[in-house]
Coordinates of C-alpha atoms in Angstrom, one line a residue:
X291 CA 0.0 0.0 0.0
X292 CA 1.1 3.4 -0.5
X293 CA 0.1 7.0 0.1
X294 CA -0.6 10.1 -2.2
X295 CA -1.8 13.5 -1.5
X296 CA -3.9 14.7 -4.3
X297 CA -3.3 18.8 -5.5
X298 CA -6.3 20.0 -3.7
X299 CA -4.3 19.7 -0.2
X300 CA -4.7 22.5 1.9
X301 CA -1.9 22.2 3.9
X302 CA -3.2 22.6 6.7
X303 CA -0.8 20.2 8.7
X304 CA -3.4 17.8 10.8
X305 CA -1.5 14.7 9.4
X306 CA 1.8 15.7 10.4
X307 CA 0.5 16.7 13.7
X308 CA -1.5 13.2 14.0
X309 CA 1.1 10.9 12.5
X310 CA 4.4 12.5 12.3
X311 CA 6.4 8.5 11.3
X312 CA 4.0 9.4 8.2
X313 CA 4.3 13.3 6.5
X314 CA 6.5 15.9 7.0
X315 CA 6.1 19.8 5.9
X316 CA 8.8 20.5 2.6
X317 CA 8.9 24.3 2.9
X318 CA 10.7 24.4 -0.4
X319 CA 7.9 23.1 -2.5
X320 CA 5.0 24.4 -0.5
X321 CA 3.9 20.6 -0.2
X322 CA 3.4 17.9 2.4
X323 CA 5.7 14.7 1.7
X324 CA 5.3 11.0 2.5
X325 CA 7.8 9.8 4.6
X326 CA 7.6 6.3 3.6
X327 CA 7.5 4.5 0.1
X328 CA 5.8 1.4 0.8
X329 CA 3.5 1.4 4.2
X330 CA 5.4 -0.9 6.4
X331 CA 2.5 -3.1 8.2
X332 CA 3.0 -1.6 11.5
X333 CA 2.2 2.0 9.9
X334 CA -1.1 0.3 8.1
X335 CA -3.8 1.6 10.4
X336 CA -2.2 5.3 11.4
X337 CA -2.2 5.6 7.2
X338 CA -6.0 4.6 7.1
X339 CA -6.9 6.7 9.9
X340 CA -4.4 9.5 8.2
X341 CA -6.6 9.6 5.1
X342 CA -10.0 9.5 7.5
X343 CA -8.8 12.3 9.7
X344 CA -7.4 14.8 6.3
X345 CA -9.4 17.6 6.4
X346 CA -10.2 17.8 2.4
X347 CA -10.0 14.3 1.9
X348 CA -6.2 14.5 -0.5
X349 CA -4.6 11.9 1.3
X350 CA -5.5 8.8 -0.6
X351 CA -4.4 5.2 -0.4
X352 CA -3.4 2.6 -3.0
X353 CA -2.7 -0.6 -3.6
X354 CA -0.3 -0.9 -6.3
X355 CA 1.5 -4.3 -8.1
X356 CA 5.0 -4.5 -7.6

């Protein structure tokens, strides 16, 4: 599973207030990054519960084939 944030992000910061080990603020770009490539299954839930807690719904998850 992986994470994108779609262009309508606000930037708003709730999910790198709620889940830190996820997102981190890149001042340079004006953009939130994903910290991690491939969700690890430890991360699984916090990354659900990211995308149900983002305020516009941009954070989106995805299965993708390897």
């Amino acid at each position: 599973m992986k994470i994108r944030i779609d262009d309508y992000c606000i930037r708003c910061g709730i999910c790198i207030d709620l889940y830190p080990e996820l997102y981190k603020r890149n001042f340079e770009e004006d953009c939130i990054d994903v910290l991690v490539n491939q969700i690890p299954p430890e991360l699984r839930e916090r990354a659900i519960s990211s995308a149900r807690d983002c305020a516009v719904s941009a954070i989106k998850l995805r299965e993708w084939e390897v």
